[in-house]
Amino acid sequence: MKNYIKHDPWLIIEEGFNPEYNQISESLCSIGNGRMGQRANFEEQYSGETLQGSYVAGVYYPDKTRVGWWKNGYPEYFAKVLNAPNWIGIDIQIDGESLDLGTCKVKDFRRVLNMKEGYLERSFHARLVSGKEVKVSSKRFCSIVDDEVGAIRYSITPLNFEGTINVTPYVDGDVVNQDSNYDEKFWEEVDKLIKRRSGYVTVETKKTGFHVCTGMKFEIFKNGEIADYNTYRYQRNKYVGCGADISCKDNDEIVIYKYAAVISSLNHEKEGLLEACRKVTRKAYKKGFDTLSNEQANAWGQKWEEADITIEGDVAAQQGIRFCIFQMYQTYTGEDERLNIGPKGFTGEKYGGSTYWDTEAYCFPFYLATADQKVGRQLLIYRHNQLQKAIENAAKLGFKDGAALYPMVTMNGEECHNEWEITFEEIHRNGAIAYAIYDYVRYTGDKSYLGEYGLEVLIAISRFWAQRVHYSTRKGQYVMHGVTGPNEYENNVNNNWYTNLMAQWCLKYTMEVIDYVEKTDPDKYLALEEKIKFYRMTETKEWKKIADNMYLPYDKELDVFVQHDGFLDKDWTKTIEDLTPENRPINQKWSWDRILRSVYIKQADTLQGLYFFEENYDEKTIKRNFNFYEPRTVHESSLSPCVHVVLAAKLGKEEKAYEMYLRTARLDLDDYNNDTEDGCHTTSMAGTWMAFVKGFGGMRVYDDMVQFSPFLPAGWKGYAFKVRWRGYYLKVKASRKGTTIVNHSDEEIRLKVFGKEYDIKGNDELAVAMVPK
């Protein structure tokens, strides 16, 4: 755990040059706009440890899977999030000597991510080996108004010399992925164009054939006036640059404005890609940096107006939740139905793929409550559009008759995860997709989705569950062997409680939806039956039999649900209190063999099921299971703390809820798991929002009614958050005095606060005294 990031409500601040933390800061200060993103790399060259990262949404490479031996059904490739052409580069030479913070003496270094207005700035004072000193400041952003545009203002001032500064803005497509399985470069040059003060590089991904054109146009000012300069034009494979010599003396300020465009063949015809890039670049150049910057600030202001969460009395907690909201908005906007939410967003390349079960299980509630209803619907349609691929994935593993197994990791619907215990066995992901359909309908009331798209997905998933279980004559129940639950520190187990529960629930829910669609839209139902060759009587008869007789492990003596068969054969008397600091995190300190044999849990597993279906269990049951499993959970998955916040808050465990909240909100800011240098844990950030609103705010939707039961952690003076719900826009404010719900809508709403029903007229508010947990 590191504590070098300064606490501030709106800024992520690194003060002082810390080369050992540079890659962490590159992750934390990443910028993006849903279409493209950029790690917080330096514009000038840097010889120290760095992970250069520019990313274009939806563009990937199918890197050949690296395994010791092949298995039937094994994915042939692992889809890599590609490190794309570098658009930020500006090389600086001072009388022939490179400006490189890896070789300079650096002081007054400051790197700041401004979350309020959506930009990254950096400043420093450097002394080169020659003794020459310069002051540098830069500001850059990925525009959320023009989402194919990036802009940079880079200023350099000589402090103790008179000479020549050579400035070379460039575009470099000759980049590598740190995680390339065979050290292969994934891009090939298609074309390049260099002009006097602009340049363009078009590259193509091997195998997948995506084209990306990255362009730049720049201007240089000296002491506020346009500088007089000629340029040198540089070209090599996948690279163009324009060099300019600027004479200077002490305290002259040289400012480079660089405007970049990143255009992909996902959104433009390949034949017209260069011209489209030139057009976008010229438009950005014409607007100018100040106009682009003001547009950026205004657009972010609107986002914060709609979805900000404010906390009084705890700057660390405030910074954490805003950081999470900021990264979510940078990653996914809902504008493109082909895109999804990758686990690292635009902050790193680890894990690959763009879609995990994280989207449905953790990100979905955030977008349901903070965006237009169409965004949540679009996330579901994304999965429906990949249904045939999910059926093909299942067929590769021997399933038939339209059974679907959605991939653990994917870019296009095809499974591309390269660890067998995940690919073949972590099948609970199917349940998360079904649950998201249920969650969407419950939250929005949009039941039309079921007949249009949802039922087809639910039937395909239920067909999978029906084939995946088998009947145990010894138990007289249906069981499921050879699975991996959410706790990936146990592989190839039998009867994971959570997986069995999800299968049972999904079969029941699908049958309910069948009845609903047949009743409300019989023609659509009959058309679907014919389309997918669904034999209702025989199939649902089998599903009911399975659901009614599903084996769910339970221990009478401990009175808890058992995570899986054999779990209690481990030394379950051990808790995390028995782990010394030198043993944490165990995924970096222990062998995999030792982890698998231990009782320690990576993330919420049994508790994940209790979180999803808490209304089905009384508080005593939830408490017993929480008290048993949480002390054995090491929370080494970023997705773990948020679930524990929600349950701890429900149970009145305020200290635990706050502890887990800080862990999820500041997971990357404080590098809890010692892995932020690879990129931020983007999907868990939506879980942080969920932890706050469902945990501290007590928000639930039951019986077609939104409900709130807020509480304040010790030390907080108050907080406020906003949510959308079925066309209403509500603001919830909590303080020591009580809770206020503001209805920012024209229509009256009925809701519950602390279990009691209230009506709030349009554009009115309700004040309720705080009820202690």
Coordinates of N, CA and C in Angstrom, one line a residue, residues 79-206:
A79 N -7.3 -12.3 -27.0 CA -7.4 -11.0 -27.6 C -6.7 -9.9 -26.8
K80 N -5.8 -9.2 -27.5 CA -5.0 -8.2 -26.8 C -5.6 -6.8 -27.0
V81 N -5.7 -6.1 -25.9 CA -6.0 -4.7 -26.0 C -4.7 -4.0 -26.6
L82 N -4.8 -3.4 -27.7 CA -3.6 -3.0 -28.4 C -3.0 -1.7 -28.0
N83 N -1.7 -1.7 -27.8 CA -1.0 -0.4 -27.6 C -1.0 0.2 -29.0
A84 N -1.6 1.3 -29.2 CA -1.8 1.9 -30.5 C -0.8 3.0 -30.8
P85 N -0.7 3.6 -32.0 CA 0.3 4.6 -32.3 C 0.3 5.8 -31.3
N86 N 1.5 6.2 -30.9 CA 1.7 7.2 -29.9 C 1.4 8.6 -30.5
W87 N 0.4 9.3 -30.0 CA 0.1 10.6 -30.6 C 0.6 11.8 -29.7
I88 N 1.1 11.5 -28.5 CA 1.5 12.6 -27.6 C 2.9 13.0 -27.8
G89 N 3.8 12.3 -28.5 CA 5.2 12.5 -28.5 C 5.7 13.9 -29.0
I90 N 6.5 14.5 -28.2 CA 7.2 15.7 -28.6 C 8.7 15.6 -28.0
D91 N 9.6 15.3 -28.9 CA 11.0 15.2 -28.5 C 11.6 16.6 -28.4
I92 N 12.4 16.8 -27.3 CA 13.0 18.0 -27.1 C 14.5 17.8 -27.0
Q93 N 15.3 18.6 -27.8 CA 16.7 18.6 -27.8 C 17.2 20.0 -27.5
I94 N 18.1 20.1 -26.5 CA 18.6 21.4 -26.1 C 20.1 21.5 -26.5
D95 N 20.3 22.3 -27.5 CA 21.7 22.3 -28.1 C 22.2 20.9 -28.3
G96 N 21.4 20.0 -28.8 CA 21.8 18.7 -29.2 C 21.7 17.7 -28.0
E97 N 21.3 18.1 -26.9 CA 21.2 17.2 -25.7 C 19.7 16.9 -25.4
S98 N 19.4 15.7 -25.3 CA 18.0 15.3 -25.1 C 17.5 15.6 -23.7
L99 N 16.2 16.2 -23.7 CA 15.5 16.3 -22.4 C 14.9 15.0 -22.1
D100 N 15.5 14.4 -21.0 CA 15.1 13.0 -20.6 C 15.1 13.0 -19.1
L101 N 14.0 12.9 -18.4 CA 13.9 12.9 -17.0 C 14.6 11.7 -16.4
G102 N 15.0 10.7 -17.2 CA 15.7 9.6 -16.7 C 17.2 9.9 -16.5
T103 N 17.7 11.0 -17.1 CA 19.1 11.3 -17.0 C 19.3 12.7 -16.3
C104 N 18.2 13.5 -16.2 CA 18.2 14.8 -15.6 C 18.2 14.8 -14.1
K105 N 18.6 15.9 -13.5 CA 18.2 16.1 -12.1 C 16.9 16.9 -12.1
V106 N 15.9 16.3 -11.4 CA 14.6 16.9 -11.5 C 14.1 17.4 -10.1
K107 N 13.6 18.6 -10.2 CA 13.0 19.1 -8.9 C 11.6 19.8 -9.3
D108 N 10.9 20.1 -8.3 CA 9.5 20.8 -8.5 C 8.7 20.0 -9.4
F109 N 8.8 18.7 -9.4 CA 8.0 17.9 -10.3 C 6.5 17.8 -9.8
R110 N 5.6 17.9 -10.6 CA 4.2 17.8 -10.2 C 3.3 17.3 -11.4
R111 N 2.6 16.2 -11.1 CA 1.7 15.7 -12.1 C 0.3 15.6 -11.5
V112 N -0.6 16.2 -12.2 CA -2.0 16.4 -11.6 C -3.0 16.0 -12.7
L113 N -3.9 15.1 -12.2 CA -5.1 14.8 -13.0 C -6.3 15.7 -12.5
N114 N -6.8 16.5 -13.3 CA -7.9 17.4 -12.9 C -9.2 16.7 -13.3
M115 N -9.9 16.1 -12.3 CA -11.1 15.3 -12.6 C -12.3 16.2 -12.9
K116 N -12.3 17.4 -12.3 CA -13.4 18.3 -12.5 C -13.6 18.8 -13.9
E117 N -12.4 19.0 -14.6 CA -12.5 19.6 -15.9 C -11.9 18.6 -17.0
G118 N -11.4 17.4 -16.6 CA -11.0 16.4 -17.5 C -9.7 16.6 -18.2
Y119 N -8.6 17.0 -17.5 CA -7.4 17.1 -18.2 C -6.2 16.7 -17.3
L120 N -5.1 16.4 -17.9 CA -3.8 16.1 -17.2 C -2.8 17.2 -17.4
E121 N -2.2 17.6 -16.3 CA -1.1 18.6 -16.4 C 0.1 18.1 -15.6
R122 N 1.2 18.7 -16.1 CA 2.5 18.2 -15.5 C 3.5 19.4 -15.6
S123 N 4.3 19.6 -14.5 CA 5.3 20.6 -14.5 C 6.5 20.1 -13.8
F124 N 7.7 20.7 -14.2 CA 8.9 20.3 -13.5 C 10.0 21.3 -13.9
H125 N 11.1 21.3 -13.1 CA 12.3 22.0 -13.3 C 13.4 20.9 -13.5
A126 N 14.1 21.0 -14.6 CA 15.1 19.9 -14.8 C 16.5 20.5 -15.1
R127 N 17.5 19.9 -14.6 CA 18.9 20.3 -14.9 C 19.5 19.1 -15.7
L128 N 19.9 19.4 -16.9 CA 20.5 18.4 -17.8 C 21.9 18.1 -17.4
V129 N 22.5 17.1 -18.0 CA 23.9 16.7 -17.6 C 24.8 17.9 -17.9
S130 N 24.5 18.7 -19.0 CA 25.4 19.8 -19.3 C 25.3 20.9 -18.3
G131 N 24.3 20.9 -17.4 CA 24.1 22.0 -16.5 C 23.0 22.9 -16.9
K132 N 22.6 22.8 -18.1 CA 21.5 23.7 -18.6 C 20.2 23.3 -17.9
E133 N 19.4 24.4 -17.5 CA 18.2 24.2 -16.8 C 17.0 24.7 -17.5
V134 N 15.9 24.0 -17.4 CA 14.7 24.4 -18.1 C 13.5 24.1 -17.2
K135 N 12.5 24.9 -17.4 CA 11.2 24.7 -16.7 C 10.2 24.3 -17.8
V136 N 9.4 23.2 -17.5 CA 8.5 22.7 -18.4 C 7.1 22.6 -17.8
S137 N 6.1 22.8 -18.6 CA 4.7 22.6 -18.1 C 3.9 22.1 -19.3
S138 N 3.0 21.1 -19.1 CA 2.2 20.6 -20.2 C 0.8 20.4 -19.7
K139 N -0.2 20.4 -20.6 CA -1.6 20.1 -20.3 C -2.1 19.4 -21.5
R140 N -2.9 18.3 -21.2 CA -3.5 17.6 -22.4 C -4.8 16.9 -21.9
F141 N -5.5 16.6 -22.9 CA -6.8 15.9 -22.7 C -7.3 15.2 -23.9
C142 N -8.1 14.2 -23.7 CA -8.9 13.5 -24.8 C -10.3 14.1 -24.8
S143 N -10.6 14.8 -25.8 CA -11.9 15.5 -25.9 C -13.1 14.6 -25.8
I144 N -14.0 14.9 -24.9 CA -15.3 14.2 -24.8 C -16.4 14.9 -25.7
V145 N -16.0 16.0 -26.2 CA -16.9 16.7 -27.2 C -16.6 16.2 -28.6
D146 N -15.3 16.2 -29.0 CA -14.9 15.6 -30.2 C -14.1 14.4 -29.9
D147 N -14.7 13.2 -29.9 CA -14.1 12.0 -29.3 C -13.1 11.3 -30.1
E148 N -12.6 11.9 -31.2 CA -11.5 11.4 -31.9 C -10.3 12.4 -31.8
V149 N -10.4 13.4 -30.9 CA -9.4 14.4 -30.8 C -8.7 14.4 -29.5
G150 N -7.4 14.6 -29.5 CA -6.5 14.8 -28.4 C -5.8 16.1 -28.6
A151 N -5.5 16.9 -27.5 CA -4.9 18.2 -27.6 C -3.8 18.3 -26.5
I152 N -2.7 19.0 -26.9 CA -1.6 19.2 -25.9 C -1.1 20.6 -26.0
R153 N -0.9 21.2 -24.8 CA -0.1 22.5 -24.7 C 1.1 22.1 -24.0
Y154 N 2.3 22.3 -24.6 CA 3.6 22.0 -24.0 C 4.5 23.2 -24.0
S155 N 4.9 23.6 -22.8 CA 5.7 24.8 -22.6 C 7.0 24.5 -22.1
I156 N 8.1 25.1 -22.7 CA 9.5 24.9 -22.2 C 10.1 26.3 -22.1
T157 N 10.8 26.5 -21.0 CA 11.4 27.8 -20.7 C 12.9 27.6 -20.3
P158 N 13.9 28.1 -21.0 CA 15.3 28.1 -20.6 C 15.5 29.0 -19.4
L159 N 16.3 28.5 -18.4 CA 16.5 29.3 -17.2 C 17.9 29.9 -17.0
N160 N 18.8 29.3 -17.6 CA 20.2 29.7 -17.4 C 21.1 29.7 -18.6
F161 N 20.5 29.8 -19.8 CA 21.3 29.7 -21.0 C 20.6 30.3 -22.2
E162 N 21.4 30.6 -23.2 CA 21.0 31.0 -24.5 C 21.4 30.0 -25.5
G163 N 20.5 29.6 -26.4 CA 20.9 28.5 -27.3 C 19.7 28.2 -28.2
T164 N 19.7 26.9 -28.7 CA 18.7 26.5 -29.6 C 18.0 25.3 -29.0
I165 N 16.7 25.3 -29.0 CA 15.9 24.2 -28.6 C 15.2 23.6 -29.8
N166 N 15.5 22.3 -30.1 CA 14.9 21.6 -31.2 C 13.6 20.9 -30.7
V167 N 12.5 21.2 -31.3 CA 11.2 20.6 -31.0 C 10.8 19.7 -32.1
T168 N 10.4 18.4 -31.8 CA 10.0 17.5 -32.8 C 8.7 16.8 -32.4
P169 N 7.6 17.4 -32.7 CA 6.3 16.6 -32.5 C 6.3 15.5 -33.5
Y170 N 5.7 14.3 -33.1 CA 5.7 13.2 -34.0 C 4.5 12.3 -33.7
V171 N 4.3 11.3 -34.7 CA 3.4 10.2 -34.5 C 4.2 9.0 -34.7
D172 N 4.1 8.0 -33.8 CA 4.9 6.8 -33.9 C 4.0 5.6 -33.8
G173 N 3.9 4.8 -34.9 CA 3.1 3.6 -34.9 C 3.9 2.4 -34.7
D174 N 5.2 2.5 -34.4 CA 6.1 1.4 -34.3 C 6.2 1.0 -32.8
V175 N 5.1 0.6 -32.2 CA 4.9 0.4 -30.8 C 4.8 -1.1 -30.5
V176 N 4.9 -1.5 -29.3 CA 4.8 -2.9 -28.9 C 3.9 -3.0 -27.7
N177 N 3.4 -4.2 -27.5 CA 2.6 -4.6 -26.4 C 3.5 -5.2 -25.3
Q178 N 3.5 -4.8 -24.1 CA 4.3 -5.4 -23.1 C 3.9 -6.9 -22.9
D179 N 2.6 -7.2 -23.1 CA 2.1 -8.5 -22.9 C 2.0 -9.4 -24.1
S180 N 2.7 -9.0 -25.2 CA 2.8 -9.9 -26.4 C 3.4 -11.2 -26.0
N181 N 2.6 -12.3 -26.3 CA 3.0 -13.6 -25.9 C 4.4 -14.1 -26.6
Y182 N 4.6 -13.6 -27.8 CA 5.8 -14.0 -28.5 C 6.6 -12.8 -29.0
D183 N 6.5 -11.7 -28.2 CA 7.3 -10.5 -28.5 C 7.0 -10.0 -29.9
E184 N 5.8 -10.2 -30.4 CA 5.5 -9.8 -31.8 C 4.9 -8.4 -31.8
K185 N 5.2 -7.6 -32.8 CA 4.6 -6.3 -33.0 C 3.3 -6.6 -33.8
F186 N 2.3 -5.9 -33.4 CA 0.9 -6.2 -34.0 C 0.5 -5.3 -35.1
W187 N 1.3 -4.3 -35.4 CA 0.9 -3.3 -36.4 C 1.8 -3.4 -37.7
E188 N 1.2 -3.1 -38.8 CA 2.0 -3.0 -40.1 C 1.6 -1.6 -40.7
E189 N 2.6 -1.0 -41.4 CA 2.3 0.3 -42.0 C 1.5 0.1 -43.2
V190 N 0.5 1.0 -43.4 CA -0.3 1.1 -44.6 C 0.1 2.3 -45.4
D191 N 0.3 3.4 -44.7 CA 0.6 4.7 -45.4 C 1.1 5.7 -44.4
K192 N 1.8 6.7 -44.9 CA 2.2 7.8 -44.0 C 2.3 9.1 -44.9
L193 N 2.1 10.2 -44.3 CA 2.1 11.5 -45.0 C 2.7 12.5 -44.1
I194 N 3.7 13.3 -44.6 CA 4.3 14.3 -43.8 C 4.2 15.6 -44.5
K195 N 3.8 16.6 -43.8 CA 3.7 18.0 -44.4 C 4.6 18.9 -43.5
R196 N 4.5 20.2 -43.8 CA 5.4 21.1 -43.1 C 5.1 21.2 -41.6
R197 N 3.9 21.2 -41.2 CA 3.5 21.2 -39.8 C 2.4 20.2 -39.4
S198 N 2.4 19.2 -40.1 CA 1.5 18.1 -39.8 C 2.0 16.8 -40.3
G199 N 1.4 15.7 -39.8 CA 1.9 14.4 -40.2 C 0.8 13.3 -39.9
Y200 N 0.8 12.2 -40.7 CA -0.2 11.2 -40.5 C 0.4 9.8 -40.7
V201 N 0.0 8.9 -39.9 CA 0.5 7.5 -40.1 C -0.8 6.6 -40.0
T202 N -0.9 5.8 -41.0 CA -2.0 4.8 -41.1 C -1.4 3.4 -40.9
V203 N -1.9 2.7 -40.0 CA -1.4 1.3 -39.7 C -2.5 0.3 -39.7
E204 N -2.2 -0.9 -39.8 CA -3.2 -2.0 -39.9 C -2.8 -3.1 -38.9
T205 N -3.8 -3.6 -38.2 CA -3.5 -4.7 -37.3 C -3.3 -6.0 -38.1
K206 N -2.3 -6.8 -37.8 CA -2.2 -8.1 -38.4 C -3.4 -9.0 -38.0

